[in-house]
Short mmCIF file of C-alpha atoms in Angstrom, two decimals:
data_model
loop_
_atom_site.label_atom_id
_atom_site.label_comp_id
_atom_site.label_asym_id
_atom_site.label_seq_id
_atom_site.Cartn_x
_atom_site.Cartn_y
_atom_site.Cartn_z
CA THR A 20 -6.41 -17.05 -28.03
CA LEU A 21 -9.20 -16.04 -30.43
CA ASN A 22 -11.88 -18.51 -29.30
CA THR A 23 -12.66 -19.15 -32.96
CA SER A 24 -11.81 -21.84 -35.50
CA LEU A 25 -9.28 -19.44 -37.05
CA GLY A 26 -6.90 -19.65 -34.07
CA HIS A 27 -3.81 -21.85 -33.88
CA TYR A 28 -2.44 -24.17 -31.20
CA ILE A 29 0.21 -26.87 -30.74
CA PHE A 30 -1.20 -30.37 -31.15
CA CYS A 31 0.62 -33.48 -29.94
CA ASN A 32 -0.65 -36.86 -31.08
CA SER A 33 1.33 -40.09 -31.38
CA PRO A 34 1.94 -41.68 -34.78
CA ASN A 35 1.20 -45.36 -35.15
CA SER A 36 4.47 -46.47 -33.55
CA SER A 37 4.97 -48.20 -30.24
CA SER A 38 8.60 -46.97 -30.03
CA LEU A 39 7.69 -43.30 -29.58
CA LYS A 40 6.58 -42.85 -25.98
CA ILE A 41 8.02 -39.44 -25.07
CA ALA A 42 7.38 -36.00 -26.56
CA GLU A 43 9.14 -32.79 -25.53
CA ILE A 44 9.00 -29.09 -26.28
CA LYS A 45 12.00 -27.06 -25.09
CA THR A 46 12.91 -23.39 -25.27
CA ASN A 47 15.96 -22.71 -27.46
CA ASP A 48 17.24 -19.77 -25.44
CA TRP A 49 18.23 -19.61 -21.78
CA LEU A 50 15.94 -17.64 -19.51
CA SER A 51 17.73 -15.56 -16.89
CA LEU A 52 15.19 -13.90 -14.62
CA SER A 53 15.64 -10.81 -12.48
CA THR A 54 14.95 -10.83 -8.75
CA ASP A 55 12.97 -7.62 -8.42
CA ARG A 56 9.62 -9.07 -9.52
CA ALA A 57 7.97 -12.49 -9.48
CA VAL A 58 7.87 -14.14 -12.93
CA CYS A 59 5.48 -16.92 -13.96
CA PHE A 60 5.21 -19.52 -16.71
CA ARG A 61 1.67 -19.75 -18.10
CA MET A 62 0.15 -22.12 -20.59
CA TRP A 63 -3.34 -23.24 -21.52
CA TYR A 64 -3.83 -26.91 -22.33
CA TYR A 65 -6.61 -29.24 -23.38
CA THR A 66 -6.94 -33.02 -23.46
CA PRO A 67 -10.03 -35.22 -23.45
CA ARG A 68 -8.26 -37.74 -21.22
CA VAL A 69 -8.38 -37.57 -17.42
CA ASP A 70 -5.28 -39.77 -17.20
CA LEU A 71 -2.66 -38.11 -19.41
CA PRO A 72 0.23 -37.06 -17.16
CA PHE A 73 2.80 -34.52 -18.34
CA ASN A 74 5.13 -32.15 -16.55
CA ILE A 75 6.93 -28.84 -16.80
CA GLN A 76 10.68 -29.12 -16.18
CA LEU A 77 13.46 -26.59 -15.62
CA VAL A 78 16.80 -27.48 -17.23
CA GLN A 79 20.07 -26.09 -15.84
CA GLY A 80 23.81 -26.58 -16.22
CA ASP A 81 26.11 -26.14 -19.21
CA ASP A 82 25.45 -29.71 -20.33
CA GLU A 83 21.71 -29.37 -19.63
CA GLN A 84 21.78 -32.56 -17.56
CA LEU A 85 20.34 -31.01 -14.40
CA THR A 86 16.55 -31.02 -14.51
CA ARG A 87 13.88 -30.56 -11.90
CA ILE A 88 10.12 -30.79 -12.20
CA ALA A 89 8.37 -27.47 -11.65
CA ALA A 90 4.84 -28.88 -12.03
CA SER A 91 3.14 -32.21 -12.74
CA ILE A 92 -0.27 -32.29 -14.42
CA PRO A 93 -2.25 -35.55 -14.26
CA GLY A 94 -4.41 -34.83 -17.30
CA LYS A 95 -7.84 -33.37 -17.91
CA ASP A 96 -9.58 -31.47 -15.12
CA PRO A 97 -12.59 -33.74 -14.37
CA SER A 98 -14.72 -30.73 -13.44
CA SER A 99 -14.37 -29.03 -16.82
CA ASN A 100 -14.44 -29.82 -20.52
CA ASP A 101 -12.73 -26.55 -21.40
CA TRP A 102 -9.16 -25.30 -21.65
CA ALA A 103 -7.23 -25.40 -18.35
CA LEU A 104 -4.56 -22.96 -17.18
CA ILE A 105 -1.10 -23.86 -15.87
CA ASN A 106 0.45 -21.01 -13.85
CA ILE A 107 3.86 -21.64 -12.26
CA ALA A 108 6.03 -19.20 -10.32
CA LEU A 109 9.59 -19.40 -11.65
CA PRO A 110 12.82 -19.10 -9.64
CA SER A 111 15.21 -16.19 -10.17
CA GLU A 112 17.77 -18.41 -11.89
CA LYS A 113 19.07 -19.28 -15.35
CA PHE A 114 17.29 -22.19 -17.04
CA LYS A 115 15.43 -23.56 -20.04
CA ILE A 116 11.84 -24.82 -19.92
CA ILE A 117 10.78 -28.27 -21.10
CA ILE A 118 7.21 -29.51 -21.51
CA ARG A 119 7.49 -33.30 -21.33
CA LEU A 120 4.77 -35.81 -22.19
CA ASN A 121 5.62 -39.37 -21.12
CA ASN A 122 2.68 -41.07 -22.82
CA THR A 123 1.98 -40.05 -26.39
CA GLY A 124 -0.89 -42.43 -26.89
CA ARG A 125 -3.47 -39.67 -26.31
CA PRO A 126 -3.92 -36.21 -27.83
CA LEU A 127 -2.74 -33.11 -25.98
CA VAL A 128 -3.12 -29.47 -27.04
CA PHE A 129 -1.17 -26.37 -25.89
CA ASP A 130 -1.93 -22.68 -26.47
CA ASP A 131 -0.83 -19.21 -25.31
CA ILE A 132 2.53 -20.15 -23.77
CA SER A 133 4.17 -17.21 -21.99
CA VAL A 134 6.80 -16.20 -19.42
CA ASP A 135 5.79 -12.91 -17.86
CA TYR A 136 5.32 -11.10 -14.57
CA CYS A 137 2.95 -12.87 -12.20
CA ASP A 138 -0.37 -11.39 -11.13
CA GLU A 139 1.09 -10.67 -7.71
CA PRO A 140 1.67 -7.00 -6.87
CA HIS A 141 5.12 -5.53 -7.16
CA PRO A 142 7.00 -6.19 -3.93
CA THR A 143 7.15 -3.24 -1.57
CA PRO A 144 10.52 -1.50 -1.23
CA THR A 145 12.77 -2.82 1.50
CA LYS A 146 12.43 -0.88 4.75
CA THR A 147 15.75 -0.17 6.42
CA LEU A 148 15.33 -0.33 10.19
CA TYR A 149 18.86 0.74 11.04
CA GLU A 150 22.19 1.36 9.34
CA CYS A 151 25.63 2.45 10.48
CA ASP A 152 28.87 2.60 8.50
CA PHE A 153 30.96 3.37 11.62
CA GLU A 154 32.03 6.67 10.05
CA SER A 155 29.74 8.94 12.08
CA SER A 156 28.26 9.34 15.54
CA CYS A 157 26.26 6.13 15.00
CA SER A 158 29.36 4.33 16.27
CA ASP A 159 28.34 5.52 19.73
CA ASP A 160 25.24 3.32 19.45
CA PHE A 161 27.41 0.25 19.94
CA VAL A 162 29.16 -0.96 23.05
CA SER A 163 31.16 -4.12 23.70
CA LEU A 164 29.61 -5.81 26.71
CA PRO A 165 32.28 -5.70 29.43
CA ALA A 166 31.50 -8.96 31.22
CA TYR A 167 32.91 -11.13 28.40
CA PRO A 168 36.56 -12.08 27.66
CA TYR A 169 36.48 -10.96 24.03
CA GLN A 170 36.07 -7.22 23.45
CA TRP A 171 34.96 -5.49 20.26
CA SER A 172 36.55 -2.23 19.09
CA ILE A 173 35.58 0.28 16.41
CA LEU A 174 38.84 1.18 14.73
CA LYS A 175 40.32 2.91 11.73
CA ALA A 176 41.57 0.30 9.25
CA SER A 177 45.16 1.55 9.51
CA ASP A 178 45.04 1.03 13.29
CA ALA A 179 43.21 -2.30 13.13
CA ILE A 180 45.95 -4.03 11.13
CA LYS A 181 48.46 -3.05 13.82
CA ILE A 182 46.41 -4.95 16.39
CA GLU A 183 45.27 -7.86 14.23
CA LYS A 184 47.46 -8.91 11.28
CA GLN A 185 44.57 -10.72 9.59
CA ALA A 186 42.28 -7.68 9.73
CA PRO A 187 41.31 -6.02 6.41
CA SER A 188 43.75 -3.30 5.37
CA ILE A 189 40.89 -1.15 4.02
CA ASP A 190 37.28 -0.67 5.08
CA TYR A 191 34.18 -1.39 2.98
CA THR A 192 32.63 2.09 3.05
CA PHE A 193 35.51 4.13 1.65
CA GLY A 194 37.80 1.39 0.42
CA ASN A 195 40.87 2.89 2.09
CA GLN A 196 42.82 2.81 5.35
CA SER A 197 41.03 5.89 6.72
CA GLY A 198 37.69 4.10 7.01
CA HIS A 199 36.45 2.45 10.18
CA TYR A 200 34.94 -0.94 11.01
CA ALA A 201 34.12 -3.08 14.05
CA LEU A 202 36.88 -5.53 14.93
CA LEU A 203 37.06 -8.45 17.34
CA PRO A 204 40.77 -9.34 17.74
CA ILE A 205 41.33 -13.10 17.65
CA SER A 206 45.12 -13.37 17.61
CA LYS A 207 45.23 -13.41 21.40
CA VAL A 208 42.77 -16.20 22.10
CA VAL A 209 41.52 -16.02 25.67
CA GLY A 210 39.93 -19.45 25.75
CA ALA A 211 37.87 -21.85 23.69
CA GLY A 212 34.14 -21.39 24.11
CA ASN A 213 34.36 -17.81 25.38
CA ALA A 214 32.35 -15.02 23.78
CA GLY A 215 32.24 -11.32 23.04
CA TYR A 216 29.12 -9.30 22.24
CA LEU A 217 28.77 -6.04 20.33
CA HIS A 218 25.58 -4.55 21.71
CA LEU A 219 23.39 -2.13 19.74
CA GLN A 220 21.85 0.24 22.28
CA THR A 221 19.31 1.71 19.87
CA GLU A 222 15.76 0.34 20.04
CA LEU A 223 14.33 -0.94 16.75
CA ASN A 224 10.59 -0.72 16.11
CA ILE A 225 9.59 -3.48 13.68
#
């Protein structure tokens, strides 16, 4: 952090006991990450040993019994005698983080542990290529292909339930019986394996 002898870090070194082989550091609080930006776990570490494996684990579940390894580090980077960076992209889930050392016979040092936005740029807004709620003239963009046994219809919800008992009684857009949606009646099955296609006649430029 400071690059001076005044700075602090976490130091893990085994006491003179053969029974202590595992050391762990775990976050107390659950991390629940949003999905709008990429979030990363970062930590600087140092060890003089090339062979000193440890890993970063994500713990999930109410009983904290579900764990998965997010990264495995073999030990010291042979090409450097300096601090090394661990940078892991985290999933948009709820979890705790564990740093687990399986062999405490060698010293290991951690510093500047953080969970923050990754260096990646903010994702670009989603581009909508086409949308239709079946409440306007966009309904004319769709046609049920006539050569197939099953035929689609764009109906008001109040009319749809008269044709198909299992149809929704309200639409999604307005949440009432006046709204429209596309319906493929299935109560009168024409035959197994037959098909019906709702064709969008508008060209999409991707």
